[in-house]
Coordinates of C-alpha atoms in Angstrom, one line a residue:
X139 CA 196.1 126.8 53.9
X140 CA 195.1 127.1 57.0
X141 CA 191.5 126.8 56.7
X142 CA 191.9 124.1 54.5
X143 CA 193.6 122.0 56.5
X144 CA 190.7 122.5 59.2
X145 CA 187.5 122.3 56.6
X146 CA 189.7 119.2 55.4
X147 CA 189.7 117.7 58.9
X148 CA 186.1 118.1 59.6
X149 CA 185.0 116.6 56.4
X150 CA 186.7 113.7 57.0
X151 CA 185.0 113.8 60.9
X152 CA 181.9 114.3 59.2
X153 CA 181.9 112.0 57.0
X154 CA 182.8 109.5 59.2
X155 CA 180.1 109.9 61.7
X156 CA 177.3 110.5 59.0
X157 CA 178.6 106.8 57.4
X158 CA 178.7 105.2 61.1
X159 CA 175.3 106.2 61.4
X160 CA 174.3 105.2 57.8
X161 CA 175.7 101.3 57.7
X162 CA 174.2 101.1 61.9
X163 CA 170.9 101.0 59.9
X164 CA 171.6 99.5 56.9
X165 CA 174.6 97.4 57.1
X166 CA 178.7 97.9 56.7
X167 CA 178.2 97.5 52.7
X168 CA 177.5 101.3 52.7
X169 CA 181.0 102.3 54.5
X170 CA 181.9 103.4 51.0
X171 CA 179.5 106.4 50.7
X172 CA 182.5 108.4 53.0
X173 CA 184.0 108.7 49.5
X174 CA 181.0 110.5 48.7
X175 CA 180.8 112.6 51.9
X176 CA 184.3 113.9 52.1
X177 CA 184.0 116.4 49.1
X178 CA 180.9 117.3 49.7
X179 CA 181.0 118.2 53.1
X180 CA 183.9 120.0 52.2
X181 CA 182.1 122.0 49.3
X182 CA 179.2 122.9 52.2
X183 CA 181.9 124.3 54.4
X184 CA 183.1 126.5 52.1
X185 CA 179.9 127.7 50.3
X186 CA 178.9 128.2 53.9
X187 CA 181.9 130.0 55.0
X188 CA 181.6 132.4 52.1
X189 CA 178.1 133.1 53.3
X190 CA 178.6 134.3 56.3
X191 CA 182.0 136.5 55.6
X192 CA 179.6 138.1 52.7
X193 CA 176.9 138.8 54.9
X194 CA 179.4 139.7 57.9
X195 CA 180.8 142.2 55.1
X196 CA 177.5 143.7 53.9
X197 CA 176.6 144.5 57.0
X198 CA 179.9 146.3 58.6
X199 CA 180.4 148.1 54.8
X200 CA 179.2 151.6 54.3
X201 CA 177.6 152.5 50.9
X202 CA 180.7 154.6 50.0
X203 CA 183.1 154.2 47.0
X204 CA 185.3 153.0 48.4
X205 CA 186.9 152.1 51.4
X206 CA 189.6 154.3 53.0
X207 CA 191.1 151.2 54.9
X208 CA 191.2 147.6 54.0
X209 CA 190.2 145.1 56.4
X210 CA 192.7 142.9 57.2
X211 CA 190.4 140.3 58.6
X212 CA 188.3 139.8 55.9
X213 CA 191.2 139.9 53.8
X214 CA 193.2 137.1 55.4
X215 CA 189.9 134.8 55.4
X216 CA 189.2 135.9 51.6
X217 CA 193.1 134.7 50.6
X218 CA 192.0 131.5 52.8
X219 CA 188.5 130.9 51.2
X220 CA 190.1 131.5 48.0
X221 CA 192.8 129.0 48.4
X222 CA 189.4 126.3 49.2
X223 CA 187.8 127.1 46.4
X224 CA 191.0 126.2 44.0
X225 CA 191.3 123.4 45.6
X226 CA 187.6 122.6 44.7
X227 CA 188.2 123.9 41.2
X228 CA 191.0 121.6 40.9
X229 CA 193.9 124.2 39.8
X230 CA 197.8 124.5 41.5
X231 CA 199.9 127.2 40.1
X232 CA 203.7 127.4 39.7
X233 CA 205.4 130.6 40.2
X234 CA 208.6 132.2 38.5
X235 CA 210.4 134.4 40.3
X236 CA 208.9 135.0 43.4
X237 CA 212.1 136.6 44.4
X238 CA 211.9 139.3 42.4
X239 CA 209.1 140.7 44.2
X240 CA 210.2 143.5 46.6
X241 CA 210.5 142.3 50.3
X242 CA 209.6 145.9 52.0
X243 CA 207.5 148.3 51.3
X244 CA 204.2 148.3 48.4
X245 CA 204.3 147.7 45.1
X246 CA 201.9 148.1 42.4
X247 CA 201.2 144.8 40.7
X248 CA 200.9 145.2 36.6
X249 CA 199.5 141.8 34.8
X250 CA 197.8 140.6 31.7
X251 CA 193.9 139.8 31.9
X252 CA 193.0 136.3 30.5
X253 CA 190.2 135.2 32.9
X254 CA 187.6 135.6 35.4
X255 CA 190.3 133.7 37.8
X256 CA 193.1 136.2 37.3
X257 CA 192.8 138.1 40.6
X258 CA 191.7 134.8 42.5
X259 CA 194.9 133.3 41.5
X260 CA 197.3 135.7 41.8
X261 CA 196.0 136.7 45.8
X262 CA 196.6 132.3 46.5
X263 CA 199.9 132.8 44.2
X264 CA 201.4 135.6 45.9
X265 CA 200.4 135.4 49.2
X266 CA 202.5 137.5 51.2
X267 CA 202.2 137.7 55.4
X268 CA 201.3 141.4 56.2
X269 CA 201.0 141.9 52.2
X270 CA 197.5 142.4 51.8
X271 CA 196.7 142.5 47.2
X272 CA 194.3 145.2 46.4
X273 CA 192.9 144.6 42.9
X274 CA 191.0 147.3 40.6
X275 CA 188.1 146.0 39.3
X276 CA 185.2 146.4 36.8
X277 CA 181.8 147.7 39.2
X278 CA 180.0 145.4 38.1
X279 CA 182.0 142.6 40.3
X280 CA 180.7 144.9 43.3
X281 CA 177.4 143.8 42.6
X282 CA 177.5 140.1 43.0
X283 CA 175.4 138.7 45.8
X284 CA 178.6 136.8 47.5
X285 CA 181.9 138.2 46.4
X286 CA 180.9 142.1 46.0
X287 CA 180.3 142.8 49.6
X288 CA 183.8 140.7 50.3
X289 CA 185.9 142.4 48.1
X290 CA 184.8 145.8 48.7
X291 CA 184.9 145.2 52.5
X292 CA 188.9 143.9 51.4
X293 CA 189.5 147.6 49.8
X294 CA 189.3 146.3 46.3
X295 CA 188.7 149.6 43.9
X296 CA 185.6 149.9 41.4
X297 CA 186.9 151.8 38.1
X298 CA 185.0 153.1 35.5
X299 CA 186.8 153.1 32.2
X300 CA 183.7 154.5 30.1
X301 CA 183.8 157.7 32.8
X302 CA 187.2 159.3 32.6
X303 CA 186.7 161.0 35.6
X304 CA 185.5 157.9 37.7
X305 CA 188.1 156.2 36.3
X306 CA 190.8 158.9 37.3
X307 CA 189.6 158.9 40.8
X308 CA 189.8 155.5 40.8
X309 CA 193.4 155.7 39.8
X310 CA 194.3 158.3 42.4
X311 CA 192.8 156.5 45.3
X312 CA 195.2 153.3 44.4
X313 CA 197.9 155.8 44.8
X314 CA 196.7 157.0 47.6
X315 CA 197.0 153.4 49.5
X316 CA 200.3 152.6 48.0
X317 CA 202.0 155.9 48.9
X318 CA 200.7 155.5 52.4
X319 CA 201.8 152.0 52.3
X320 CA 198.1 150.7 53.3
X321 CA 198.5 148.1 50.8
X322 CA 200.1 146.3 47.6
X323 CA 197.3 147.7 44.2
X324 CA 197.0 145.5 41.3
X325 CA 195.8 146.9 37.8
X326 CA 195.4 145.1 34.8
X327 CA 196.4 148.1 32.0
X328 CA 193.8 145.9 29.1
X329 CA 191.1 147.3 30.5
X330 CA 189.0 144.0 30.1
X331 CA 189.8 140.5 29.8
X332 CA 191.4 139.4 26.7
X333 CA 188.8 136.6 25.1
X334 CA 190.9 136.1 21.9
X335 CA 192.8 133.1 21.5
X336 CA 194.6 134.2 18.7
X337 CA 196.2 137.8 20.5
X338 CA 198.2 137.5 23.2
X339 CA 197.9 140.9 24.7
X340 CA 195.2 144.0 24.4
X341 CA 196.9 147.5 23.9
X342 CA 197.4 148.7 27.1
X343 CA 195.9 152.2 28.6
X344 CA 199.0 154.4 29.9
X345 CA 196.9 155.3 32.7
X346 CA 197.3 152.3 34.7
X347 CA 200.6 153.4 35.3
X348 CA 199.2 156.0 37.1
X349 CA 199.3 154.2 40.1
X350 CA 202.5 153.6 40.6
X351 CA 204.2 156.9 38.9
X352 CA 201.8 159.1 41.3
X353 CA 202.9 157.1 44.4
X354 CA 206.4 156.1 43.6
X355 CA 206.5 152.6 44.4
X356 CA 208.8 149.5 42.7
X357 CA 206.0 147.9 39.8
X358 CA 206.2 144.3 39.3
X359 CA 205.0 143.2 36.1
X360 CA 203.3 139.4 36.4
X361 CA 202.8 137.3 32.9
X362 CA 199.6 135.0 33.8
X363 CA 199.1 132.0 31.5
X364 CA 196.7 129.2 31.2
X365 CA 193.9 130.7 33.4
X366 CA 191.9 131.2 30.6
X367 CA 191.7 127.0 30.3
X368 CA 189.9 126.4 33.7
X369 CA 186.6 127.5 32.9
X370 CA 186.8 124.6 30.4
X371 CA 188.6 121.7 32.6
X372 CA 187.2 122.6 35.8
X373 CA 186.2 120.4 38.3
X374 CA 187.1 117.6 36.5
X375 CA 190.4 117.7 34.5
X376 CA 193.5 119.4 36.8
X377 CA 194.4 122.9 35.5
X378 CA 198.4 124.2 36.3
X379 CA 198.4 127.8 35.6
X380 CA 201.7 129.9 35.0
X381 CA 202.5 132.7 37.2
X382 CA 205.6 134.3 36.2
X383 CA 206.8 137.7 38.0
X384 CA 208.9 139.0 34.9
X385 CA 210.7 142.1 36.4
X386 CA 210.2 144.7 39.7
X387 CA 210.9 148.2 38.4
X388 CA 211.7 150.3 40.4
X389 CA 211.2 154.3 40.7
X390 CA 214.8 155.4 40.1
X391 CA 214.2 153.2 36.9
X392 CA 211.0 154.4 35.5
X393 CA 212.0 158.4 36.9
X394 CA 213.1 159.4 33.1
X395 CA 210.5 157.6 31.1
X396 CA 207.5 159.0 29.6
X397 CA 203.9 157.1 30.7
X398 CA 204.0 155.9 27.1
X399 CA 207.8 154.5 27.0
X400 CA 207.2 153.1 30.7
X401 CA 203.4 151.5 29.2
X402 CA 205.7 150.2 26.4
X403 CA 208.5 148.3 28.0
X404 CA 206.0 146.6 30.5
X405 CA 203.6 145.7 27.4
X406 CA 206.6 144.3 25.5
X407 CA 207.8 142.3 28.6
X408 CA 204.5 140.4 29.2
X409 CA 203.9 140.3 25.2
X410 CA 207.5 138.5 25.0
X411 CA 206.9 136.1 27.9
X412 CA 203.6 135.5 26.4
X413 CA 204.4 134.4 22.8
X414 CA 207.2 132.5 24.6
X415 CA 204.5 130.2 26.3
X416 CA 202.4 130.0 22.8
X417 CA 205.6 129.0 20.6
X418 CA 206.1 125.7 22.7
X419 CA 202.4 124.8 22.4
X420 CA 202.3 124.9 18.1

């Protein structure tokens, strides 16, 4: 918010010296290309902004999997950037019950995968102070020219799924930075993002749960909705996405349960909320 409020400010600066200048030469009748300026200008910022964290980020990364500990630098200007460029993609979110999410201590974050924006909404949704989000992520994301270097360089976790040993690894080192409460992991237990309309929810893998079993931390199961519209509506049509934190369960909960009951009741829960959503739409 912050950094929108200050690229915000300075577009509007911008814009208004670049149109002084503009109707000096030809004439006040052009005072109304600041309409033009303002989201442009704003749109450079940011592209430029993201430049120069992704380059700041290639260069201070090492080559190895992955990294031990997080920065929280580049997260906090990643959860900034990210709230500019929802701005620019013209999407708000509205959250349900935020205040079931634990107030101490990590948590493993267990959601439904409908879109590419998943992970960008749910950092800007859940924003917590001193909460950095880690998300595990398909490698290839790691390889884009801009947002690879940033995410790995934020501790974000490259799994495998076609190596089961990568992907165990993988698993393991989530654990690893929950039970040494180096930050919150999210996992989406689909495996992929669900492209199908017509199913609400991919069976899940009962190794995502993993991550939270191995370290023993509260899971909070999130049901994401309408992210897979804003591909379609973005920039011009305005996109409200559904966040809804279902339920936080917690280890004394989940102690007695199999991986397969525990994969289960968290599948049925965002299935539930899901088909809830779809009923009001027929």
């Amino acid at each position: 918010m912050t950094t929108l409020i200050i690229f915000l400010i300075l577009s509007v600066g911008l814009s208004g010296l670049f149109t002084f200048l503009i109707c000096r030469v030809t004439g006040p009748w052009m005072a109304w290309i600041s309409v033009l300026f303002i989201p442009v200008i704003f749109v450079i910022l940011t592209f430029l902004s993201i430049v120069f964290v992704a380059i700041y980020s290639r260069i201070t990364t090492s080559k190895k999997r992955y990294v031990l500990k997080p920065n929280r630098f580049i997260i906090a200007l990643m959860h900034e950037l990210d709230f500019c460029l929802m701005v620019m993609l013209n999407v708000s979110w509205r959250v349900k019950g935020y205040y079931k999410i634990p107030k101490k201590g990590k948590f493993a974050l267990i959601c439904n995968h409908r879109s590419n924006f998943d992970q960008m909404i749910l950092i800007s949704a859940l924003k917590q102070k001193n909460q950095p989000l880690v998300c595990i992520s398909k490698p290839s994301n790691f390889k884009m020219p801009l947002a690879g270097p940033i995410i790995r360089k934020a501790g974000y976790i490259p799994i495998n799924r076609e190596n089961a040993v990568e992907g165990v690894k993988s698993i393991y080192h989530g654990a690893d930075l929950l039970k040494n409460q180096v930050a919150n992991v999210n996992i989406c237990p689909e495996g992929t993002r669900n492209k199908d309309k017509n199913v609400d929810l991919l069976p899940f893998h009962q190794g995502s749960f993993k991550l939270a079993t191995l370290a023993k931390v509260p899971i909070v199961v999130v049901c994401l909705k309408k992210t897979d519209e804003i591909h379609k509506r973005t920039p011009i049509r305005h996109t409200r996405v559904d966040v809804d934190v279902l339920e936080t369960i917690y280890p004394e909960q989940y102690e007695g349960m199999s991986d397969k009951e525990l994969c289960d009741y968290v599948y049925s829960l965002i299935k539930d909320d899901y088909h809830q959503e779809n009923k009001f739409l027929l």
